[in-house]
Amino acid sequence: MKKLIIIPAYNESENIEKTVQAIEKEAPDFEYVIINDCSQDETKRICEKNHYNVVNLPINLGIGGAVQTGYRYGYEEGYDLAVQVDGDGQHDPGFLKSMAEYLTEQNLDMVIGSRFIRKEGFQSSGVRRIGIKYFTVLIQMLTGQKITDPTSGLRMINRDVMKIFAYDYPKDYPEPESVVAILRRKKKVAELPVIMKAREGGVSSISPKKSVYYMIKVTLAILIEWIRK
Amino acid sequence: MNLRIQVIVAVIIILALIVILNMIRKKALELKYALAWLAVGVSVLILDVFPGVMRWLADFMGIEVPANMLFFFGFCFSLVLIFILTVMISRMSVRLKELAQELALYEKRESDKKK
């Protein structure tokens, strides 16, 4: 079984080496690909110096476009499952083995690593938790399924979903919207408790100013996704 | 409308049309996208040379002041044009994304072959 870790990286020169080392140590049966989203810093040089497996985007596409590139890579290279692990050190690769086992044993299409099942580790700020809770409720109302951490980037998918995402994936803030897209196609989604760390460097893509845009955009995207044919 | 303003408007329109045509000639503007602007130029030129047309049209539509009709049409035209541009930007950004991904994955395969 070929298993792929997709590491979207934009200006992650401080974290990328640590991320890859953690993967090599804690998830040795996975292969990985770094999607360098046209970083302005030393990310590309560091990847080449260490001979990392890297795909360099010629222009900055944002998180959605970068992760989608990884899904396309995974689909074209014949991988059976793919998982996104952020390049900023928030996601612990130690959980990947149990996620992969859960996905294959339960015959699932997507496994989401959730911070809010056991409520351990970094729980995000209070305001953000309210926003996440709101999406949980919205998704539950529309699809009937409770996703406790719809914004989690730590998500593992099988080849079926990889094919869908490779050709149709939201551009920005893709997580909640794409979960709805998958649920609507009657795919099986489940969550597994994980512990996430606070980011070790770099900044979140969602600044306070952008959070209003985020809430409105993602809400609309979820509603539109829900009425799509 | 007096003759002086008619001549001034005509000169401006003709200059604008020349600029547009010249840009098409230099390939700075695609004919496909310039057609709407050429149509606007020609229509305004007709209304300028034959003011009767505008008065008749305004009368026909029940608009008392012909100038208001111009504002109304100008506004509608601008909105439609801006909307079409938004649609085009959306389409182009999808294509650009796909092109960038395709190129990145192609380069990756090529550099892997060399190893």
PDB file of C-alpha atoms in Angstrom, chain A residues 34-216:
ATOM      1  CA  ILE A  34       6.563  18.949  -0.182  1.00  0.00           C
ATOM      2  CA  ILE A  35       4.507  21.378  -2.230  1.00  0.00           C
ATOM      3  CA  ASN A  36       6.519  24.590  -2.178  1.00  0.00           C
ATOM      4  CA  ASP A  37       3.913  27.259  -2.918  1.00  0.00           C
ATOM      5  CA  CYS A  38       6.383  29.692  -4.494  1.00  0.00           C
ATOM      6  CA  SER A  39       7.904  30.642  -1.128  1.00  0.00           C
ATOM      7  CA  GLN A  40       9.760  33.950  -0.918  1.00  0.00           C
ATOM      8  CA  ASP A  41      12.225  32.669   1.662  1.00  0.00           C
ATOM      9  CA  GLU A  42      14.815  29.886   1.689  1.00  0.00           C
ATOM     10  CA  THR A  43      12.297  27.005   1.573  1.00  0.00           C
ATOM     11  CA  LYS A  44      13.222  25.947  -1.960  1.00  0.00           C
ATOM     12  CA  ARG A  45      16.965  26.078  -1.311  1.00  0.00           C
ATOM     13  CA  ILE A  46      16.646  24.085   1.923  1.00  0.00           C
ATOM     14  CA  CYS A  47      14.580  21.402   0.155  1.00  0.00           C
ATOM     15  CA  GLU A  48      17.107  21.083  -2.654  1.00  0.00           C
ATOM     16  CA  LYS A  49      20.095  21.046  -0.307  1.00  0.00           C
ATOM     17  CA  ASN A  50      18.567  18.128   1.627  1.00  0.00           C
ATOM     18  CA  HIS A  51      17.348  16.372  -1.539  1.00  0.00           C
ATOM     19  CA  TYR A  52      13.770  16.421  -0.276  1.00  0.00           C
ATOM     20  CA  ASN A  53      11.005  15.226  -2.579  1.00  0.00           C
ATOM     21  CA  VAL A  54       9.613  18.621  -3.574  1.00  0.00           C
ATOM     22  CA  VAL A  55       7.265  20.067  -6.184  1.00  0.00           C
ATOM     23  CA  ASN A  56       7.898  23.760  -6.786  1.00  0.00           C
ATOM     24  CA  LEU A  57       4.900  25.807  -7.899  1.00  0.00           C
ATOM     25  CA  PRO A  58       5.856  28.606 -10.306  1.00  0.00           C
ATOM     26  CA  ILE A  59       3.312  31.028  -8.789  1.00  0.00           C
ATOM     27  CA  ASN A  60       1.729  31.293  -5.354  1.00  0.00           C
ATOM     28  CA  LEU A  61      -1.603  29.438  -5.406  1.00  0.00           C
ATOM     29  CA  GLY A  62      -2.580  29.592  -1.736  1.00  0.00           C
ATOM     30  CA  ILE A  63      -3.216  26.645   0.563  1.00  0.00           C
ATOM     31  CA  GLY A  64      -6.053  25.102  -1.495  1.00  0.00           C
ATOM     32  CA  GLY A  65      -4.174  25.172  -4.781  1.00  0.00           C
ATOM     33  CA  ALA A  66      -1.017  23.830  -3.111  1.00  0.00           C
ATOM     34  CA  VAL A  67      -2.736  20.905  -1.385  1.00  0.00           C
ATOM     35  CA  GLN A  68      -4.609  20.135  -4.601  1.00  0.00           C
ATOM     36  CA  THR A  69      -1.260  19.909  -6.395  1.00  0.00           C
ATOM     37  CA  GLY A  70      -0.309  17.283  -3.811  1.00  0.00           C
ATOM     38  CA  TYR A  71      -3.525  15.329  -4.445  1.00  0.00           C
ATOM     39  CA  ARG A  72      -2.884  15.431  -8.191  1.00  0.00           C
ATOM     40  CA  TYR A  73       0.659  14.216  -7.599  1.00  0.00           C
ATOM     41  CA  GLY A  74      -0.635  11.420  -5.368  1.00  0.00           C
ATOM     42  CA  TYR A  75      -3.288  10.400  -7.853  1.00  0.00           C
ATOM     43  CA  GLU A  76      -0.954  10.442 -10.849  1.00  0.00           C
ATOM     44  CA  GLU A  77       1.782   8.542  -9.003  1.00  0.00           C
ATOM     45  CA  GLY A  78      -0.657   5.813  -7.982  1.00  0.00           C
ATOM     46  CA  TYR A  79      -0.852   6.323  -4.210  1.00  0.00           C
ATOM     47  CA  ASP A  80      -3.610   4.527  -2.284  1.00  0.00           C
ATOM     48  CA  LEU A  81      -4.011   7.132   0.418  1.00  0.00           C
ATOM     49  CA  ALA A  82      -2.878  10.675   1.040  1.00  0.00           C
ATOM     50  CA  VAL A  83      -2.712  12.806   4.148  1.00  0.00           C
ATOM     51  CA  GLN A  84      -2.050  16.479   4.592  1.00  0.00           C
ATOM     52  CA  VAL A  85       0.527  17.424   7.225  1.00  0.00           C
ATOM     53  CA  ASP A  86       1.122  21.139   7.605  1.00  0.00           C
ATOM     54  CA  GLY A  87       4.690  22.357   7.275  1.00  0.00           C
ATOM     55  CA  ASP A  88       4.508  24.528  10.382  1.00  0.00           C
ATOM     56  CA  GLY A  89       4.962  21.758  12.950  1.00  0.00           C
ATOM     57  CA  GLN A  90       1.353  21.737  14.226  1.00  0.00           C
ATOM     58  CA  HIS A  91       0.649  18.186  13.118  1.00  0.00           C
ATOM     59  CA  ASP A  92       2.356  15.293  14.867  1.00  0.00           C
ATOM     60  CA  PRO A  93       3.220  12.542  12.330  1.00  0.00           C
ATOM     61  CA  GLY A  94       2.998  10.012  15.158  1.00  0.00           C
ATOM     62  CA  PHE A  95      -0.779   9.853  14.647  1.00  0.00           C
ATOM     63  CA  LEU A  96      -0.559   8.903  10.970  1.00  0.00           C
ATOM     64  CA  LYS A  97      -0.127   5.180  11.517  1.00  0.00           C
ATOM     65  CA  SER A  98      -3.292   4.835  13.582  1.00  0.00           C
ATOM     66  CA  MET A  99      -5.193   7.083  11.163  1.00  0.00           C
ATOM     67  CA  ALA A 100      -4.160   4.880   8.220  1.00  0.00           C
ATOM     68  CA  GLU A 101      -5.159   1.723  10.101  1.00  0.00           C
ATOM     69  CA  TYR A 102      -8.506   3.242  11.018  1.00  0.00           C
ATOM     70  CA  LEU A 103      -9.128   4.294   7.396  1.00  0.00           C
ATOM     71  CA  THR A 104      -8.391   0.865   5.961  1.00  0.00           C
ATOM     72  CA  GLU A 105      -9.982  -1.250   8.705  1.00  0.00           C
ATOM     73  CA  GLN A 106     -13.229   0.721   8.792  1.00  0.00           C
ATOM     74  CA  ASN A 107     -13.204   1.093   4.988  1.00  0.00           C
ATOM     75  CA  LEU A 108     -13.530   4.877   5.282  1.00  0.00           C
ATOM     76  CA  ASP A 109     -13.056   7.542   2.629  1.00  0.00           C
ATOM     77  CA  MET A 110     -11.714  10.238   4.937  1.00  0.00           C
ATOM     78  CA  VAL A 111     -10.289  10.341   8.446  1.00  0.00           C
ATOM     79  CA  ILE A 112      -9.994  13.718  10.169  1.00  0.00           C
ATOM     80  CA  GLY A 113      -7.608  14.219  13.062  1.00  0.00           C
ATOM     81  CA  SER A 114      -9.696  16.102  15.623  1.00  0.00           C
ATOM     82  CA  ARG A 115      -8.434  18.219  18.515  1.00  0.00           C
ATOM     83  CA  PHE A 116     -11.823  18.351  20.174  1.00  0.00           C
ATOM     84  CA  ILE A 117     -12.728  14.735  20.885  1.00  0.00           C
ATOM     85  CA  ARG A 118     -10.410  14.266  23.871  1.00  0.00           C
ATOM     86  CA  LYS A 119      -9.744  18.000  24.185  1.00  0.00           C
ATOM     87  CA  GLU A 120      -6.015  17.492  24.671  1.00  0.00           C
ATOM     88  CA  GLY A 121      -3.111  19.582  23.414  1.00  0.00           C
ATOM     89  CA  PHE A 122      -3.389  22.943  21.669  1.00  0.00           C
ATOM     90  CA  GLN A 123      -7.062  23.889  21.545  1.00  0.00           C
ATOM     91  CA  SER A 124      -6.850  27.140  19.541  1.00  0.00           C
ATOM     92  CA  SER A 125      -8.086  30.446  20.998  1.00  0.00           C
ATOM     93  CA  GLY A 126     -11.571  30.880  22.485  1.00  0.00           C
ATOM     94  CA  VAL A 127     -12.884  32.975  19.608  1.00  0.00           C
ATOM     95  CA  ARG A 128     -11.645  30.474  17.060  1.00  0.00           C
ATOM     96  CA  ARG A 129     -13.212  27.603  18.949  1.00  0.00           C
ATOM     97  CA  ILE A 130     -16.578  29.358  18.729  1.00  0.00           C
ATOM     98  CA  GLY A 131     -16.094  29.733  14.968  1.00  0.00           C
ATOM     99  CA  ILE A 132     -15.191  26.051  14.632  1.00  0.00           C
ATOM    100  CA  LYS A 133     -18.202  25.026  16.753  1.00  0.00           C
ATOM    101  CA  TYR A 134     -20.409  27.098  14.457  1.00  0.00           C
ATOM    102  CA  PHE A 135     -19.186  25.142  11.424  1.00  0.00           C
ATOM    103  CA  THR A 136     -19.709  21.876  13.285  1.00  0.00           C
ATOM    104  CA  VAL A 137     -23.357  22.833  13.898  1.00  0.00           C
ATOM    105  CA  LEU A 138     -23.858  24.113  10.331  1.00  0.00           C
ATOM    106  CA  ILE A 139     -22.432  20.941   8.782  1.00  0.00           C
ATOM    107  CA  GLN A 140     -24.473  18.776  11.136  1.00  0.00           C
ATOM    108  CA  MET A 141     -27.666  20.612  10.156  1.00  0.00           C
ATOM    109  CA  LEU A 142     -26.975  20.148   6.447  1.00  0.00           C
ATOM    110  CA  THR A 143     -25.493  16.660   6.325  1.00  0.00           C
ATOM    111  CA  GLY A 144     -26.613  15.078   9.586  1.00  0.00           C
ATOM    112  CA  GLN A 145     -23.060  14.170  10.541  1.00  0.00           C
ATOM    113  CA  LYS A 146     -21.165  15.667  13.442  1.00  0.00           C
ATOM    114  CA  ILE A 147     -17.629  16.737  12.529  1.00  0.00           C
ATOM    115  CA  THR A 148     -16.059  18.080  15.725  1.00  0.00           C
ATOM    116  CA  ASP A 149     -13.039  19.611  13.959  1.00  0.00           C
ATOM    117  CA  PRO A 150     -14.103  20.651  10.445  1.00  0.00           C
ATOM    118  CA  THR A 151     -11.171  23.078  10.110  1.00  0.00           C
ATOM    119  CA  SER A 152      -8.513  20.477  10.881  1.00  0.00           C
ATOM    120  CA  GLY A 153      -5.845  20.329   8.209  1.00  0.00           C
ATOM    121  CA  LEU A 154      -4.729  16.872   9.335  1.00  0.00           C
ATOM    122  CA  ARG A 155      -6.920  14.794   7.044  1.00  0.00           C
ATOM    123  CA  MET A 156      -6.324  11.448   5.426  1.00  0.00           C
ATOM    124  CA  ILE A 157      -8.187  10.376   2.285  1.00  0.00           C
ATOM    125  CA  ASN A 158      -8.344   7.271   0.126  1.00  0.00           C
ATOM    126  CA  ARG A 159      -7.762   7.096  -3.628  1.00  0.00           C
ATOM    127  CA  ASP A 160     -11.433   7.706  -4.491  1.00  0.00           C
ATOM    128  CA  VAL A 161     -11.501  11.039  -2.719  1.00  0.00           C
ATOM    129  CA  MET A 162      -8.014  11.860  -4.013  1.00  0.00           C
ATOM    130  CA  LYS A 163      -9.389  11.612  -7.538  1.00  0.00           C
ATOM    131  CA  ILE A 164     -12.254  13.976  -6.689  1.00  0.00           C
ATOM    132  CA  PHE A 165      -9.992  16.511  -4.943  1.00  0.00           C
ATOM    133  CA  ALA A 166      -7.344  16.346  -7.674  1.00  0.00           C
ATOM    134  CA  TYR A 167      -9.750  18.013 -10.079  1.00  0.00           C
ATOM    135  CA  ASP A 168     -12.092  19.921  -7.765  1.00  0.00           C
ATOM    136  CA  TYR A 169     -10.783  21.554  -4.619  1.00  0.00           C
ATOM    137  CA  PRO A 170     -11.523  24.961  -3.062  1.00  0.00           C
ATOM    138  CA  LYS A 171      -8.910  27.654  -3.485  1.00  0.00           C
ATOM    139  CA  ASP A 172      -8.747  29.145  -0.009  1.00  0.00           C
ATOM    140  CA  TYR A 173      -9.856  27.860   3.411  1.00  0.00           C
ATOM    141  CA  PRO A 174     -10.725  24.516   1.824  1.00  0.00           C
ATOM    142  CA  GLU A 175     -11.253  22.252   4.856  1.00  0.00           C
ATOM    143  CA  PRO A 176     -14.904  22.711   5.974  1.00  0.00           C
ATOM    144  CA  GLU A 177     -16.181  23.129   2.422  1.00  0.00           C
ATOM    145  CA  SER A 178     -14.470  20.021   1.061  1.00  0.00           C
ATOM    146  CA  VAL A 179     -15.753  17.878   3.952  1.00  0.00           C
ATOM    147  CA  VAL A 180     -19.291  18.861   2.945  1.00  0.00           C
ATOM    148  CA  ALA A 181     -18.480  18.066  -0.701  1.00  0.00           C
ATOM    149  CA  ILE A 182     -17.382  14.571   0.334  1.00  0.00           C
ATOM    150  CA  LEU A 183     -20.312  13.946   2.677  1.00  0.00           C
ATOM    151  CA  ARG A 184     -22.737  15.038  -0.012  1.00  0.00           C
ATOM    152  CA  ARG A 185     -21.285  12.379  -2.305  1.00  0.00           C
ATOM    153  CA  LYS A 186     -22.175   9.808   0.378  1.00  0.00           C
ATOM    154  CA  LYS A 187     -18.537   9.171   1.283  1.00  0.00           C
ATOM    155  CA  LYS A 188     -17.733   7.811   4.717  1.00  0.00           C
ATOM    156  CA  VAL A 189     -15.989  10.314   6.972  1.00  0.00           C
ATOM    157  CA  ALA A 190     -14.868   9.682  10.547  1.00  0.00           C
ATOM    158  CA  GLU A 191     -12.712  11.431  13.119  1.00  0.00           C
ATOM    159  CA  LEU A 192      -9.912  10.232  15.329  1.00  0.00           C
ATOM    160  CA  PRO A 193      -8.650  12.134  18.385  1.00  0.00           C
ATOM    161  CA  VAL A 194      -5.236  13.756  17.927  1.00  0.00           C
ATOM    162  CA  ILE A 195      -3.084  16.198  19.851  1.00  0.00           C
ATOM    163  CA  MET A 196      -1.915  19.271  17.973  1.00  0.00           C
ATOM    164  CA  LYS A 197       0.819  21.669  18.927  1.00  0.00           C
ATOM    165  CA  ALA A 198       0.796  25.440  18.732  1.00  0.00           C
ATOM    166  CA  ARG A 199       2.635  26.449  15.570  1.00  0.00           C
ATOM    167  CA  GLU A 200       6.395  26.615  16.077  1.00  0.00           C
ATOM    168  CA  GLY A 201       7.038  29.476  13.700  1.00  0.00           C
ATOM    169  CA  GLY A 202       5.461  31.491  10.891  1.00  0.00           C
ATOM    170  CA  VAL A 203       1.980  32.998  11.138  1.00  0.00           C
ATOM    171  CA  SER A 204      -1.538  31.652  10.682  1.00  0.00           C
ATOM    172  CA  SER A 205      -3.146  32.337   7.328  1.00  0.00           C
ATOM    173  CA  ILE A 206      -6.252  33.604   9.141  1.00  0.00           C
ATOM    174  CA  SER A 207      -5.552  36.993  10.723  1.00  0.00           C
ATOM    175  CA  PRO A 208      -8.285  38.678  12.832  1.00  0.00           C
ATOM    176  CA  LYS A 209      -9.097  40.974   9.907  1.00  0.00           C
ATOM    177  CA  LYS A 210      -9.523  38.032   7.576  1.00  0.00           C
ATOM    178  CA  SER A 211     -11.649  36.045  10.019  1.00  0.00           C
ATOM    179  CA  VAL A 212     -14.829  37.937   9.086  1.00  0.00           C
ATOM    180  CA  TYR A 213     -14.191  37.176   5.430  1.00  0.00           C
ATOM    181  CA  TYR A 214     -13.390  33.603   6.433  1.00  0.00           C
ATOM    182  CA  MET A 215     -16.689  33.058   8.275  1.00  0.00           C
ATOM    183  CA  ILE A 216     -18.791  34.544   5.465  1.00  0.00           C
TER     184      ILE A 216
END
